[in-house]
Every structure is written in C-alpha cells, then in structure tokens.
Short mmCIF file of C-alpha atoms and ligand atoms in Angstrom, two decimals:
data_model
loop_
_atom_site.label_atom_id
_atom_site.label_comp_id
_atom_site.label_asym_id
_atom_site.label_seq_id
_atom_site.Cartn_x
_atom_site.Cartn_y
_atom_site.Cartn_z
CA MET X 212 169.84 91.13 134.46
CA ALA X 213 173.25 91.68 132.89
CA VAL X 214 173.58 90.00 129.52
CA THR X 215 176.93 88.54 128.52
CA ASP X 216 177.31 88.80 124.81
CA THR X 217 180.47 88.84 122.77
CA GLU X 218 178.98 88.88 119.28
CA THR X 219 176.73 91.94 119.20
CA PRO X 220 178.70 95.06 118.23
CA ILE X 221 179.19 97.70 120.91
CA HIS X 222 178.00 101.12 119.84
CA ARG X 223 178.88 104.41 121.39
CA VAL X 224 175.39 105.64 122.24
CA LEU X 225 172.00 103.93 122.26
CA ILE X 226 168.91 106.13 122.27
CA VAL X 227 165.35 104.99 122.95
CA GLY X 228 162.84 107.06 120.97
CA ALA X 229 162.97 109.18 117.81
CA GLY X 230 160.95 112.19 118.96
CA PHE X 231 162.31 115.65 119.62
CA SER X 232 164.55 114.40 122.46
CA GLY X 233 166.09 111.42 120.69
CA LEU X 234 166.65 113.21 117.40
CA GLY X 235 168.07 116.31 119.10
CA THR X 236 170.49 114.15 121.11
CA ALA X 237 171.67 112.34 117.96
CA LEU X 238 172.09 115.63 116.13
CA ARG X 239 174.22 117.24 118.85
CA LEU X 240 176.33 114.09 119.34
CA GLN X 241 176.91 114.03 115.60
CA GLN X 242 178.01 117.67 115.70
CA GLU X 243 180.57 116.67 118.36
CA GLY X 244 181.96 113.97 116.06
CA ILE X 245 180.11 111.06 117.71
CA ASP X 246 178.47 109.12 114.93
CA ASP X 247 178.23 105.57 116.26
CA ILE X 248 174.63 105.95 117.41
CA VAL X 249 171.60 103.63 117.34
CA ILE X 250 168.08 104.93 117.91
CA LEU X 251 165.40 102.36 118.68
CA GLU X 252 161.91 103.58 117.76
CA ARG X 253 158.75 101.61 118.48
CA ALA X 254 156.76 103.17 115.61
CA SER X 255 157.40 103.21 111.87
CA GLU X 256 157.89 106.97 111.81
CA ILE X 257 159.70 109.69 113.74
CA GLY X 258 158.06 112.46 115.76
CA GLY X 259 157.04 110.94 119.12
CA THR X 260 154.12 112.67 120.76
CA TRP X 261 153.64 115.02 117.77
CA ARG X 262 153.41 112.03 115.45
CA ASP X 263 150.72 110.50 117.65
CA ASN X 264 148.69 113.59 118.56
CA THR X 265 147.09 114.48 115.26
CA TYR X 266 143.59 115.35 116.51
CA PRO X 267 141.86 118.30 114.81
CA GLY X 268 143.12 121.51 116.38
CA ALA X 269 146.34 119.92 117.71
CA ALA X 270 148.79 122.75 118.15
CA CYS X 271 151.47 123.96 120.47
CA ASP X 272 150.52 126.39 123.21
CA ILE X 273 154.06 127.76 123.33
CA PRO X 274 154.96 130.38 120.67
CA SER X 275 156.48 128.74 117.61
CA ASN X 276 159.69 130.80 117.79
CA LEU X 277 160.39 129.10 121.11
CA TYR X 278 159.50 125.69 119.76
CA SER X 279 162.60 124.76 117.81
CA PHE X 280 166.12 123.91 118.92
CA SER X 281 168.44 126.92 119.21
CA PHE X 282 171.04 124.86 117.30
CA ALA X 283 168.58 124.23 114.45
CA GLN X 284 166.17 127.15 114.33
CA ASN X 285 163.16 127.13 112.05
CA PRO X 286 162.80 130.48 110.28
CA ALA X 287 159.72 129.30 108.38
CA TRP X 288 157.04 129.04 111.09
CA SER X 289 153.84 130.28 109.47
CA ARG X 290 151.93 131.16 112.64
CA SER X 291 152.67 132.60 116.06
CA TYR X 292 151.53 129.23 117.49
CA ALA X 293 152.38 126.27 115.28
CA GLY X 294 149.94 123.49 114.49
CA SER X 295 150.98 119.86 114.81
CA ASN X 296 151.45 119.49 111.02
CA GLU X 297 153.99 122.24 110.91
CA ILE X 298 155.78 120.91 113.99
CA MET X 299 155.98 117.52 112.27
CA GLU X 300 157.38 119.23 109.16
CA TYR X 301 160.10 120.75 111.35
CA ILE X 302 160.88 117.35 112.91
CA HIS X 303 161.11 115.75 109.44
CA TRP X 304 163.35 118.59 108.31
CA LEU X 305 165.65 117.99 111.32
CA ALA X 306 165.95 114.31 110.49
CA ASP X 307 166.56 114.89 106.77
CA ALA X 308 168.82 117.94 106.92
CA TYR X 309 171.14 116.30 109.46
CA GLY X 310 170.94 112.75 108.11
CA LEU X 311 169.52 111.35 111.34
CA ARG X 312 167.36 108.61 109.84
CA ARG X 313 170.39 106.39 109.28
CA TYR X 314 170.68 105.89 113.05
CA ILE X 315 167.09 104.79 113.50
CA ARG X 316 165.81 101.22 113.68
CA PHE X 317 162.05 101.53 113.27
CA ASN X 318 159.36 99.19 114.63
CA GLN X 319 161.56 98.20 117.54
CA ARG X 320 159.78 98.44 120.89
CA VAL X 321 162.29 98.28 123.72
CA GLN X 322 161.29 95.74 126.35
CA GLY X 323 164.26 96.15 128.68
CA LEU X 324 167.58 97.84 129.34
CA SER X 325 170.32 96.24 131.41
CA TYR X 326 173.79 97.24 132.50
CA ASP X 327 176.82 94.97 132.65
CA SER X 328 179.16 96.46 135.27
CA GLU X 329 182.11 94.27 134.23
CA GLU X 330 182.07 95.54 130.69
CA GLY X 331 180.45 98.92 131.29
CA ILE X 332 177.89 98.17 128.57
CA TRP X 333 174.16 98.80 128.29
CA THR X 334 172.07 96.23 126.42
CA ALA X 335 168.63 96.95 125.02
CA THR X 336 166.36 94.17 123.85
CA THR X 337 163.24 94.75 121.80
CA GLU X 338 159.95 92.87 121.50
CA GLN X 339 160.86 92.26 117.87
CA GLY X 340 164.02 90.36 118.86
CA GLU X 341 166.68 93.01 118.30
CA THR X 342 169.60 93.39 120.72
CA VAL X 343 171.67 96.56 120.80
CA ARG X 344 174.72 97.16 123.00
CA ALA X 345 176.27 100.51 123.72
CA ARG X 346 178.54 102.32 126.18
CA GLN X 347 175.96 104.99 126.96
CA ALA X 348 172.19 104.76 126.92
CA VAL X 349 169.70 107.60 126.61
CA MET X 350 166.05 107.07 127.54
CA ALA X 351 164.20 109.54 125.32
CA GLN X 352 160.88 107.70 125.00
CA GLY X 353 158.89 110.70 126.27
CA PRO X 354 156.58 110.93 129.27
CA LEU X 355 153.35 111.41 127.27
CA SER X 356 153.42 108.44 124.94
CA ASN X 357 150.65 106.10 126.08
CA PRO X 358 146.97 107.16 125.81
CA SER X 359 144.93 106.76 128.97
CA TYR X 360 141.28 105.65 128.92
CA PRO X 361 139.28 106.20 132.10
CA ASN X 362 137.93 103.28 134.02
CA ILE X 363 134.23 103.94 133.31
CA PRO X 364 131.87 100.95 133.67
CA GLY X 365 130.56 99.73 130.32
CA LEU X 366 133.19 101.44 128.17
CA ASN X 367 133.61 98.33 126.04
CA ASP X 368 129.85 98.01 125.48
CA PHE X 369 129.58 101.16 123.37
CA GLN X 370 128.58 100.23 119.82
CA GLY X 371 129.65 103.47 118.08
CA ARG X 372 133.14 104.75 117.33
CA VAL X 373 135.64 105.33 120.15
CA VAL X 374 138.54 107.71 119.46
CA HIS X 375 141.37 108.96 121.70
CA SER X 376 143.06 112.34 121.25
CA ALA X 377 146.45 110.63 121.12
CA ASP X 378 145.29 108.00 118.61
CA TRP X 379 143.02 109.86 116.22
CA ASP X 380 140.87 108.07 113.65
CA HIS X 381 141.29 110.14 110.48
CA ASP X 382 138.98 107.86 108.49
CA TYR X 383 135.99 108.73 110.66
CA ASP X 384 133.82 111.53 109.29
CA PHE X 385 132.48 113.62 112.19
CA ASN X 386 130.19 115.66 109.93
CA GLY X 387 126.60 115.45 111.12
CA LYS X 388 127.45 113.02 113.92
CA ARG X 389 126.42 113.07 117.58
CA VAL X 390 129.72 113.34 119.42
CA ALA X 391 130.80 113.30 123.08
CA VAL X 392 134.15 114.75 124.16
CA ILE X 393 135.26 113.47 127.55
CA GLY X 394 137.97 115.59 129.17
CA THR X 395 138.64 119.32 129.18
CA GLY X 396 142.44 119.49 129.56
CA ALA X 397 144.96 120.82 127.02
CA SER X 398 143.83 118.32 124.34
CA GLY X 399 140.08 118.67 125.00
CA VAL X 400 139.99 122.46 124.67
CA GLN X 401 141.80 122.21 121.32
CA ILE X 402 139.51 119.48 119.97
CA VAL X 403 136.15 120.99 120.96
CA PRO X 404 136.24 124.09 118.68
CA GLU X 405 137.12 121.90 115.67
CA LEU X 406 134.49 119.23 116.31
CA ALA X 407 131.89 121.94 117.00
CA LYS X 408 132.29 122.90 113.31
CA GLN X 409 131.42 119.37 112.16
CA ALA X 410 129.24 117.50 114.62
CA SER X 411 125.46 117.88 114.55
CA LYS X 412 125.44 117.54 118.33
CA LEU X 413 128.49 117.97 120.54
CA ARG X 414 128.38 117.29 124.28
CA VAL X 415 131.47 118.16 126.33
CA PHE X 416 131.81 116.18 129.55
CA GLN X 417 133.76 118.22 132.05
CA ARG X 418 134.89 116.83 135.38
CA THR X 419 137.09 119.79 136.34
CA PRO X 420 137.40 123.08 134.45
CA CYS X 421 140.90 124.46 133.79
CA TRP X 422 142.15 128.03 133.83
CA ILE X 423 142.31 129.26 130.25
CA MET X 424 144.20 132.30 128.93
CA PRO X 425 143.51 134.04 125.61
CA ARG X 426 145.66 132.70 122.77
CA LEU X 427 146.99 135.37 120.41
CA ASP X 428 147.41 133.24 117.32
CA PHE X 429 148.12 134.98 114.00
CA ARG X 430 149.68 134.31 110.61
CA LYS X 431 153.27 135.52 110.47
CA PRO X 432 154.12 138.05 107.75
CA GLU X 433 156.28 136.82 104.87
CA TRP X 434 158.88 139.52 105.49
CA GLN X 435 159.53 138.03 108.94
CA LYS X 436 160.37 134.62 107.48
CA THR X 437 162.72 136.27 104.94
CA LEU X 438 164.37 138.26 107.72
CA PHE X 439 164.81 135.17 109.95
CA ASN X 440 166.26 133.26 106.99
CA LYS X 441 168.81 135.92 106.21
CA VAL X 442 169.54 137.11 109.75
CA PRO X 443 169.22 134.18 112.19
CA SER X 444 170.33 136.47 115.02
CA ALA X 445 167.09 138.45 114.57
CA GLN X 446 165.09 135.28 115.26
CA ALA X 447 167.40 134.43 118.15
CA ALA X 448 166.67 137.87 119.65
CA ILE X 449 162.88 137.40 119.33
CA ARG X 450 163.26 133.97 120.83
CA LYS X 451 165.17 135.39 123.78
CA GLY X 452 162.42 137.98 124.32
CA LEU X 453 159.70 135.30 124.27
CA PHE X 454 161.75 133.13 126.59
CA LEU X 455 162.10 135.95 129.13
CA ALA X 456 158.39 136.78 128.85
CA HIS X 457 157.57 133.17 129.76
CA GLU X 458 160.14 133.23 132.56
CA SER X 459 158.39 136.24 134.05
CA MET X 460 155.16 134.18 134.09
CA ALA X 461 156.84 131.55 136.27
CA THR X 462 156.23 133.58 139.44
CA GLY X 463 152.54 133.62 138.56
CA ILE X 464 152.19 129.98 137.58
CA ILE X 465 154.55 128.13 139.90
CA TRP X 466 154.19 130.19 143.07
CA ASP X 467 151.33 131.92 144.82
CA THR X 468 152.51 135.50 144.35
CA PRO X 469 150.75 138.74 143.36
CA VAL X 470 151.52 137.75 139.72
CA ASN X 471 149.44 134.61 140.30
CA ASN X 472 146.50 136.78 141.39
CA ALA X 473 146.98 139.01 138.34
CA LEU X 474 146.97 136.01 135.97
CA GLU X 475 143.88 134.64 137.67
CA ARG X 476 142.14 138.01 137.21
CA LEU X 477 143.07 137.94 133.52
CA ALA X 478 141.65 134.41 133.15
CA ARG X 479 138.43 135.46 134.93
CA ALA X 480 138.15 138.48 132.63
CA HIS X 481 138.59 136.10 129.66
CA ILE X 482 135.61 134.08 130.91
CA ARG X 483 133.49 137.20 131.52
CA HIS X 484 134.35 138.54 128.09
CA GLN X 485 133.63 135.32 126.21
CA VAL X 486 130.84 133.66 128.22
CA LYS X 487 127.54 135.49 128.47
CA ASP X 488 125.49 132.93 130.39
CA ARG X 489 125.94 133.08 134.18
CA TRP X 490 125.43 129.35 134.73
CA LEU X 491 128.05 128.51 132.12
CA ARG X 492 130.46 131.09 133.56
CA ARG X 493 130.19 129.41 136.96
CA GLN X 494 130.68 125.95 135.46
CA VAL X 495 133.86 126.86 133.56
CA THR X 496 135.44 128.80 136.43
CA PRO X 497 137.93 126.61 138.28
CA GLU X 498 137.91 126.43 142.06
CA PHE X 499 141.62 125.67 142.37
CA LYS X 500 144.57 128.04 142.26
CA LEU X 501 145.81 128.99 138.82
CA GLY X 502 148.92 126.97 138.02
CA CYS X 503 147.91 123.92 140.09
CA LYS X 504 146.92 122.19 136.83
CA ARG X 505 148.38 123.18 133.48
CA VAL X 506 147.28 126.67 132.41
CA LEU X 507 145.63 126.39 128.99
CA MET X 508 145.56 128.80 126.06
CA SER X 509 142.48 129.17 123.89
CA SER X 510 140.42 131.94 122.36
CA ASP X 511 137.92 129.67 120.64
CA TYR X 512 136.99 127.10 123.30
CA TYR X 513 134.40 129.17 125.22
CA PRO X 514 132.75 130.45 122.01
CA ALA X 515 132.51 126.84 120.75
CA LEU X 516 130.77 125.74 123.95
CA GLN X 517 128.09 128.35 123.27
CA GLN X 518 127.29 127.21 119.73
CA ASP X 519 123.75 125.91 119.27
CA ASN X 520 124.94 122.37 118.55
CA CYS X 521 127.14 122.27 121.65
CA GLU X 522 126.50 121.78 125.37
CA LEU X 523 128.69 121.47 128.43
CA ILE X 524 127.74 118.64 130.77
CA THR X 525 129.09 118.75 134.28
CA TRP X 526 127.12 115.88 135.79
CA PRO X 527 129.56 113.06 136.58
CA ILE X 528 129.61 110.17 134.13
CA VAL X 529 128.16 107.08 135.83
CA ALA X 530 128.40 104.54 133.03
CA ILE X 531 128.72 103.98 129.32
CA ASN X 532 126.36 101.61 127.54
CA GLU X 533 125.88 100.49 123.94
CA ASN X 534 124.21 103.79 122.96
CA GLY X 535 126.11 106.40 124.88
CA ILE X 536 126.74 107.91 128.30
CA ARG X 537 124.66 107.91 131.47
CA THR X 538 125.29 110.68 133.98
CA ALA X 539 124.54 110.98 137.70
CA GLU X 540 121.57 113.16 136.73
CA GLY X 541 120.00 109.95 135.44
CA ILE X 542 119.92 111.02 131.79
CA GLU X 543 121.23 108.81 128.98
CA HIS X 544 122.93 110.77 126.20
CA GLN X 545 123.09 108.93 122.88
CA PHE X 546 126.10 109.30 120.59
CA ASP X 547 127.66 108.05 117.36
CA CYS X 548 131.17 108.66 118.65
CA LEU X 549 132.95 109.05 122.00
CA VAL X 550 136.14 111.12 121.94
CA PHE X 551 138.44 110.55 124.89
CA ALA X 552 140.62 113.58 125.60
CA THR X 553 141.62 111.96 128.86
CA GLY X 554 145.39 112.30 128.67
CA PHE X 555 148.19 109.81 129.10
CA SER X 556 149.31 107.02 131.40
CA VAL X 557 152.40 108.56 132.94
CA PRO X 558 154.73 106.07 134.66
CA LYS X 559 155.48 108.24 137.72
CA THR X 560 156.37 105.41 140.01
CA GLY X 561 157.85 103.09 137.48
CA THR X 562 159.61 102.98 134.17
CA PRO X 563 158.06 102.25 130.78
CA PHE X 564 160.08 99.01 130.64
CA PRO X 565 162.38 97.25 133.12
CA VAL X 566 165.76 98.95 133.60
CA TYR X 567 168.43 96.91 135.40
CA GLY X 568 171.47 98.72 136.79
CA GLU X 569 174.47 97.60 138.81
CA ASN X 570 174.16 94.33 140.72
CA GLY X 571 170.75 93.58 139.26
CA ARG X 572 168.99 96.55 140.88
CA GLU X 573 165.79 97.46 139.04
CA LEU X 574 164.74 101.05 138.64
CA GLY X 575 160.96 100.53 138.67
CA SER X 576 161.04 98.91 142.10
CA GLU X 577 163.44 101.56 143.44
CA TRP X 578 160.97 104.19 142.24
CA GLU X 579 157.88 102.56 143.73
CA LYS X 580 157.50 105.37 146.26
CA GLY X 581 158.21 108.04 143.65
CA ALA X 582 160.79 108.57 140.94
CA GLN X 583 164.02 110.35 141.87
CA ALA X 584 167.08 111.27 139.87
CA TYR X 585 169.98 113.67 139.92
CA LYS X 586 169.18 116.82 137.91
CA SER X 587 166.41 114.64 136.36
CA ILE X 588 168.97 112.94 134.15
CA ASN X 589 171.09 110.37 136.04
CA VAL X 590 170.26 107.81 138.74
CA ALA X 591 172.81 106.38 141.19
CA GLY X 592 173.53 102.74 140.44
CA TYR X 593 172.75 103.14 136.73
CA PRO X 594 176.08 104.36 135.32
CA ASN X 595 176.17 106.00 131.88
CA LEU X 596 172.37 106.06 131.70
CA PHE X 597 170.73 109.37 130.83
CA MET X 598 167.08 110.33 130.82
CA ILE X 599 165.37 113.07 128.93
CA PHE X 600 162.29 114.29 130.76
CA GLY X 601 163.29 112.17 133.70
CA PRO X 602 161.95 112.97 137.19
CA ASN X 603 161.19 116.62 137.97
CA SER X 604 162.08 118.16 134.64
CA GLY X 605 158.56 119.16 133.61
CA PRO X 606 158.09 122.81 132.67
CA GLY X 607 154.97 124.53 133.93
CA HIS X 608 155.44 127.85 132.19
CA ASN X 609 158.05 127.67 129.42
CA SER X 610 158.96 125.71 126.30
CA ALA X 611 159.63 121.99 126.74
CA LEU X 612 162.34 122.36 124.11
CA VAL X 613 164.37 124.64 126.41
CA TYR X 614 164.47 121.84 128.99
CA ILE X 615 165.14 119.15 126.39
CA GLU X 616 167.99 121.18 124.95
CA ALA X 617 169.58 121.69 128.40
CA GLN X 618 169.43 117.92 128.99
CA ILE X 619 170.86 117.15 125.57
CA GLU X 620 173.81 119.48 126.20
CA TYR X 621 174.42 117.73 129.54
CA ILE X 622 174.44 114.35 127.81
CA VAL X 623 176.81 115.55 125.10
CA LYS X 624 179.18 116.99 127.74
CA SER X 625 179.04 113.77 129.77
CA VAL X 626 179.74 111.57 126.74
CA THR X 627 182.64 113.73 125.56
CA THR X 628 184.01 114.00 129.13
CA LEU X 629 184.01 110.21 129.49
CA ARG X 630 185.92 110.00 126.25
CA SER X 631 188.49 112.66 127.16
CA LEU X 632 189.08 111.24 130.66
CA GLY X 633 189.32 107.72 129.27
CA VAL X 634 187.02 106.38 132.00
CA LYS X 635 184.58 103.54 131.53
CA ALA X 636 181.66 104.88 133.45
CA MET X 637 180.28 107.73 135.50
CA ASP X 638 177.76 107.01 138.21
CA VAL X 639 176.19 109.78 140.24
CA ARG X 640 176.89 109.51 143.97
CA GLU X 641 173.96 108.33 146.11
CA ASP X 642 174.53 111.09 148.69
CA VAL X 643 174.57 113.79 146.01
CA GLN X 644 171.34 112.47 144.47
CA LYS X 645 169.68 112.28 147.89
CA ARG X 646 170.62 115.87 148.79
CA HIS X 647 169.44 117.06 145.37
CA ASN X 648 166.01 115.49 145.89
CA GLN X 649 165.60 116.67 149.47
CA HIS X 650 166.17 120.19 148.20
CA LEU X 651 163.76 119.68 145.24
CA GLN X 652 160.96 118.32 147.41
CA LYS X 653 161.33 121.23 149.87
CA ARG X 654 160.95 123.66 146.99
CA LEU X 655 158.05 121.68 145.47
CA ALA X 656 156.10 121.89 148.74
CA ARG X 657 155.86 125.66 148.23
CA THR X 658 154.51 125.51 144.66
CA THR X 659 150.98 125.87 143.31
CA TRP X 660 151.16 122.22 142.14
CA ASN X 661 150.86 121.30 145.81
CA SER X 662 147.94 123.63 146.47
CA GLY X 663 145.27 120.96 146.54
CA CYS X 664 144.03 120.09 143.04
CA ASN X 665 144.13 116.68 141.42
CA SER X 666 146.55 116.67 138.48
CA TRP X 667 148.66 114.23 136.51
CA TYR X 668 151.74 115.94 137.96
CA LEU X 669 151.20 114.17 141.31
CA THR X 670 151.07 110.54 142.34
CA GLU X 671 148.07 109.31 144.31
CA ASP X 672 150.10 110.00 147.47
CA GLY X 673 150.67 113.59 146.37
CA PHE X 674 154.36 113.08 145.48
CA ASN X 675 155.54 115.30 142.66
CA ALA X 676 158.05 113.48 140.47
CA THR X 677 157.05 115.46 137.41
CA MET X 678 157.70 119.18 137.63
CA TYR X 679 160.81 121.31 138.11
CA PRO X 680 160.10 123.89 140.85
CA GLY X 681 161.87 126.86 139.36
CA PHE X 682 162.68 129.02 136.38
CA ALA X 683 163.80 127.43 133.12
CA THR X 684 166.90 129.62 133.45
CA GLN X 685 167.72 127.90 136.77
CA TYR X 686 167.17 124.48 135.28
CA ALA X 687 169.35 125.23 132.26
CA ARG X 688 172.08 126.78 134.44
CA GLN X 689 172.44 123.66 136.61
CA MET X 690 172.80 121.59 133.41
CA LYS X 691 175.61 123.73 131.99
CA GLN X 692 178.35 122.01 133.93
CA VAL X 693 179.03 118.33 134.58
CA ARG X 694 180.46 118.44 138.11
CA LEU X 695 182.79 115.45 138.18
CA GLU X 696 182.92 115.56 141.99
CA ASP X 697 179.22 114.56 141.98
CA TYR X 698 180.08 111.26 140.30
CA ARG X 699 181.92 108.06 140.99
CA LEU X 700 184.20 107.59 138.00
CA VAL X 701 185.03 104.01 137.04
CA SER X 702 188.22 103.46 135.05
CA SER X 703 188.57 100.69 132.48
CA THR X 704 190.33 98.61 135.13
CA GLY X 705 187.23 98.92 137.29
CA GLN X 706 188.73 101.40 139.85
O1 LIG R 1613 145.26 115.32 129.33
P1 LIG R 1613 144.97 115.82 130.82
P2 LIG R 1613 145.55 116.18 128.02
N1 LIG R 1613 135.60 111.28 133.55
O2 LIG R 1613 145.38 114.68 131.70
C1 LIG R 1613 139.48 114.27 132.21
C2 LIG R 1613 150.33 118.03 127.07
N2 LIG R 1613 149.64 118.69 125.95
O3 LIG R 1613 145.77 115.22 126.90
O4 LIG R 1613 140.83 117.31 135.37
C3 LIG R 1613 135.62 112.53 133.10
O5 LIG R 1613 145.54 117.14 131.10
C4 LIG R 1613 140.29 115.06 133.19
O6 LIG R 1613 139.47 115.56 134.24
P3 LIG R 1613 140.15 116.00 135.66
C5 LIG R 1613 150.35 118.92 128.30
O7 LIG R 1613 151.55 118.70 129.00
C6 LIG R 1613 150.25 119.77 125.42
O8 LIG R 1613 144.57 117.22 127.84
O9 LIG R 1613 141.12 114.93 136.01
N3 LIG R 1613 136.72 113.18 132.76
C7 LIG R 1613 140.87 116.14 132.26
O10 LIG R 1613 139.92 117.13 132.01
C8 LIG R 1613 149.19 118.40 129.08
O11 LIG R 1613 149.25 118.71 130.45
C9 LIG R 1613 149.67 120.44 124.40
O12 LIG R 1613 139.04 116.09 136.58
C10 LIG R 1613 137.89 112.55 132.90
C11 LIG R 1613 141.12 115.34 131.00
O13 LIG R 1613 140.31 114.19 131.04
C12 LIG R 1613 149.28 116.92 128.77
O14 LIG R 1613 149.63 116.86 127.40
C13 LIG R 1613 148.44 120.03 123.90
C14 LIG R 1613 137.96 111.23 133.37
C15 LIG R 1613 142.56 114.88 130.87
O15 LIG R 1613 143.40 115.99 130.83
C16 LIG R 1613 148.00 116.15 128.95
O16 LIG R 1613 146.92 116.88 128.36
C17 LIG R 1613 147.84 118.91 124.45
C18 LIG R 1613 136.74 110.60 133.71
N4 LIG R 1613 136.73 109.36 134.22
C19 LIG R 1613 148.45 118.24 125.48
N5 LIG R 1613 139.28 110.87 133.42
C20 LIG R 1613 150.38 121.62 123.84
O17 LIG R 1613 149.78 122.53 123.40
C21 LIG R 1613 139.98 111.92 132.99
N6 LIG R 1613 139.15 112.94 132.68
C22 LIG R 1613 151.86 121.65 123.85
#
C-alpha cells in the first residue's frame, strides 16, 4: 500500500540488487550524470548469482569476450570461457573502477515496493528496517537467486552433509568421500567432472539427460590481452563476430529448423565420440528436441561419468534416509554427502516480494496466471518501475549480458526522457502491453521450448513467461527506442 512519508529523502533511482544488472544500471546512469542512486543488496557482497554460485567447476558457457558490458570491456579474460572467479574479479573491477560501492546499502533484503500515485514516488522497505524512496525503481534482483531443493521424502533425515550448487560449502573436504550429485542440468554437468577428481565414489542421479555440445575452452595468449588493452576496437570486433555466431545458432536452438537437426547430429556425435558403452550412450541421449531445455556445453562431463569411481544412476529417487538415497530399483546407496544441483526457485507467477502499484494493485496477484510485461521491462499500472530480466527476456542462445545491456539502455533513456520532458511518471498503456504479449505468446507457441519437455522455462500450465522468442538482435532493436506513444505520461500536476 502507498506509504505517506515526508521525512525520508527522495532519491532519483532505487535499484534492488547489486549483481551485473544493478551495477550496470548504476554505472550507465552515472555516465549520464545521474548520481542520486541507492542500491539495496540483501547480501554483504556484490555479484548476485556469480557471488552465490561458487561450486567447483562453476564457469560461464558463453565465451568470455561476450561476457562483459560493451561499455566496460574486460581485455584481461584469461580463458575462452571464464570461470566464476574471474567473472567475480570483473564484477569487483566494475564496482571499484566506477565507484559504484558508494550507492550500495548491503545486508538489506527488500520486503516490499509500493508506489504513491499522488507523489509519483516508489518506496522500498527492507527486513532490516530501512526505507528508501525514489522517483524511479529498478528491480534487478535476478531470476536465479534462490536455490531449489526437490521435495524428496526423508530429505531432512540424512545425517551426512547436504550441499547445494548455489550455496556451496567450501569448508567440506570432498576428498575420499562417497558423494551423490542430484541433477544433471547446467550446474550438475560442471560439478561432476570436478568432484570425480576428489570423491572416492561419485554417483550421479539423472532424471532427464540434457543435450550437451563440446566446449572449446583454452587459455588465451598473452599477446591477445595486450592487443585488447591497446586496441579496444579489436576486442569489439571479436565480440561482434562471437555475437553473430551465437545469433546464427538461434535458428537451431529456438526453432525446429534444419539447423536444429544439424546441432542435434553434432550433439549425438559428441556422445558417440566420448561414450564407449552402449547402455551409457542410451542413458545420456535425450528424447526431447534440442533447445527445449537449455543446451549445455561440456567436454569433460561424459569422460568423468566413465571414471572408475563414478556411476550414472537413472532409477528414480524414491526417498532419502539417514544414510543415503533409495531408488525405485530398491537399492539403498550410502553417502557422506548429497550435492543438490537442482536449480533455482523461479517466481514465474509471482514476484520475489510484494510490489504495489497504482490504486493498491499488487503485481504478484495480477501475475497469478503468468507474468506479463511490456518489452519485459515495464508493467501497466506500475509507473516508473523497470525490471531487468522481467518476463520473457531470457536468452536461449546468446549472452545474458547482451539482454541486460539492452534493458539498461532502455532504463537510462526512460529516466533521462522523464527528466527532459519534465513529467512525473510514465506508465505503459494496458492495450499496448496486451498486444505485445499476444504477439509474444503466438511466437512462443512455435518455439522448441513448447515442444513437449519439462523445463524451468515453463509454468506447470505450460505458460512461458521466461524466454524471448527471437534473436538477441531483435530484442536489442526493440529496446533502442522509448516510444512515448506507448505510454501514458503523467505531468507533475497529475494530468
Ligand atoms: O538447474 P536446472 P541448474 N530428482 O533447473 C534435476 C543457469 N546456469 O542449476 O531435468 C532428480 O537446469 C533436474 O531434472 P529434470 C542456466 O540458465 C548457467 O543446472 O527436471 N533430479 C535437472 O537435471 C540454467 O538453465 C550457467 O528432470 C531432479 C536439475 O535437477 C539455470 O542456471 C551455469 C529433481 C536442475 O537443473 C539452472 O541450471 C549453471 C528430483 N526430484 C547454471 N528435481 C552458465 O554457464 C530436479 N532435478 C552461465
């Protein structure tokens, strides 16, 4: 509900979250001369999902040259695919080089956002008792921020160590231990090769195999870093090439085209090349169309599965007890540690905290049947509120940073436009938002994501509020211009 408050200062922009999205937004606003910014961060450190996902093997499956902002390139990447440590170094560099830490209030977990239409002010309250008011609010808390544990009977009875990929226990020594990894998604296939080097016995519990492509990871030559340092345009050119290469993959990942068949043949050849045993080959070959779930990249996952200390288990897990895991085969597997690589709780039909817009409307209840926004960034009835990685902005084939950057530029343009027009608020028109979503859902129906697999992209009803059904170029192009005719502009007198 709207909060009337005359004592708390009114800032220009309030940002929730100090990960890539929040920091990038602050940086670009600062470059446009907007410095009155507050970032509320629930943790005691910056970095968002990269701060939290520190499991062994954590790395980006997008080439490192595509994994920095174009307005703050990183010439120093040491590998073709960066590990999480190096990505965190880049994030720390961003914050330090551009003086972004001064905006951040750490250990402040937002518990609600509410809009006061009279004043045109957003108010955020935190669990720790902080109140922040601002003219514009940016929700940059990230979609993959809360670890998800499966609902397996007896989970709490296990007497050994329980670890989640997104909440790693670095004090636990896996050497010589009997370890179970549950989950074979993007996190699982990165963890398994590392734990296979340490555990005495590693059992990988797979419910559904994913399509996996070879990952061409190599150390970058020193001369390349020197060149990128001295000639940033050389790095920009490489980046452009990588971007276009990923764009060309879109037709194979997002839609069922001949390119999709070609990619699937490549993934099958990868299995044939790396997996000698016929039974194992069959077990790790997916039955769904490539692209339906995230396509993974690994050249060391299949070899790890074939190490003597490792075994893939495809019998469904029936229960967990104090000693380990019981499968439908009726066998009890005993472990010292259970590793959950089971992903994140993604609030597809709600918001991570209550968000109240005009006239007390509440976003979570409006989104009960599926989240909808305009260009993934604004929602009608919630003026001056922007979302990064809002509904339908997920990339299936290209760098998340390309999408984040397009959204940041849209926010910066909106904030500067409001200032130059001297208007209090901009609120996207309901009819424009509705048309936008009708069009999106029509396009989504024709994508591989709708081809029948079970993925975190879809709600239980099969509604896709996660992915953008097109090229990154298309997404970025639509974000280049703020079309004022799509908005209801509210002047300071309320007109
Ligand atoms: O999680 P997931 P993730 N019993 O949800 C299984 C990003 N990311 O952390 O497929 C047994 O994909 C589940 O099985 P199934 C990226 O966007 C990026 O791996 O549902 N198994 C699946 O195998 C990615 O999409 C990078 O049948 C159970 C696994 O757990 C997102 O994070 C790296 C189970 C969960 O897979 C999430 O990836 C890592 C149960 N009861 C992550 N419940 C980059 O490189 C679930 N599972 C950038």
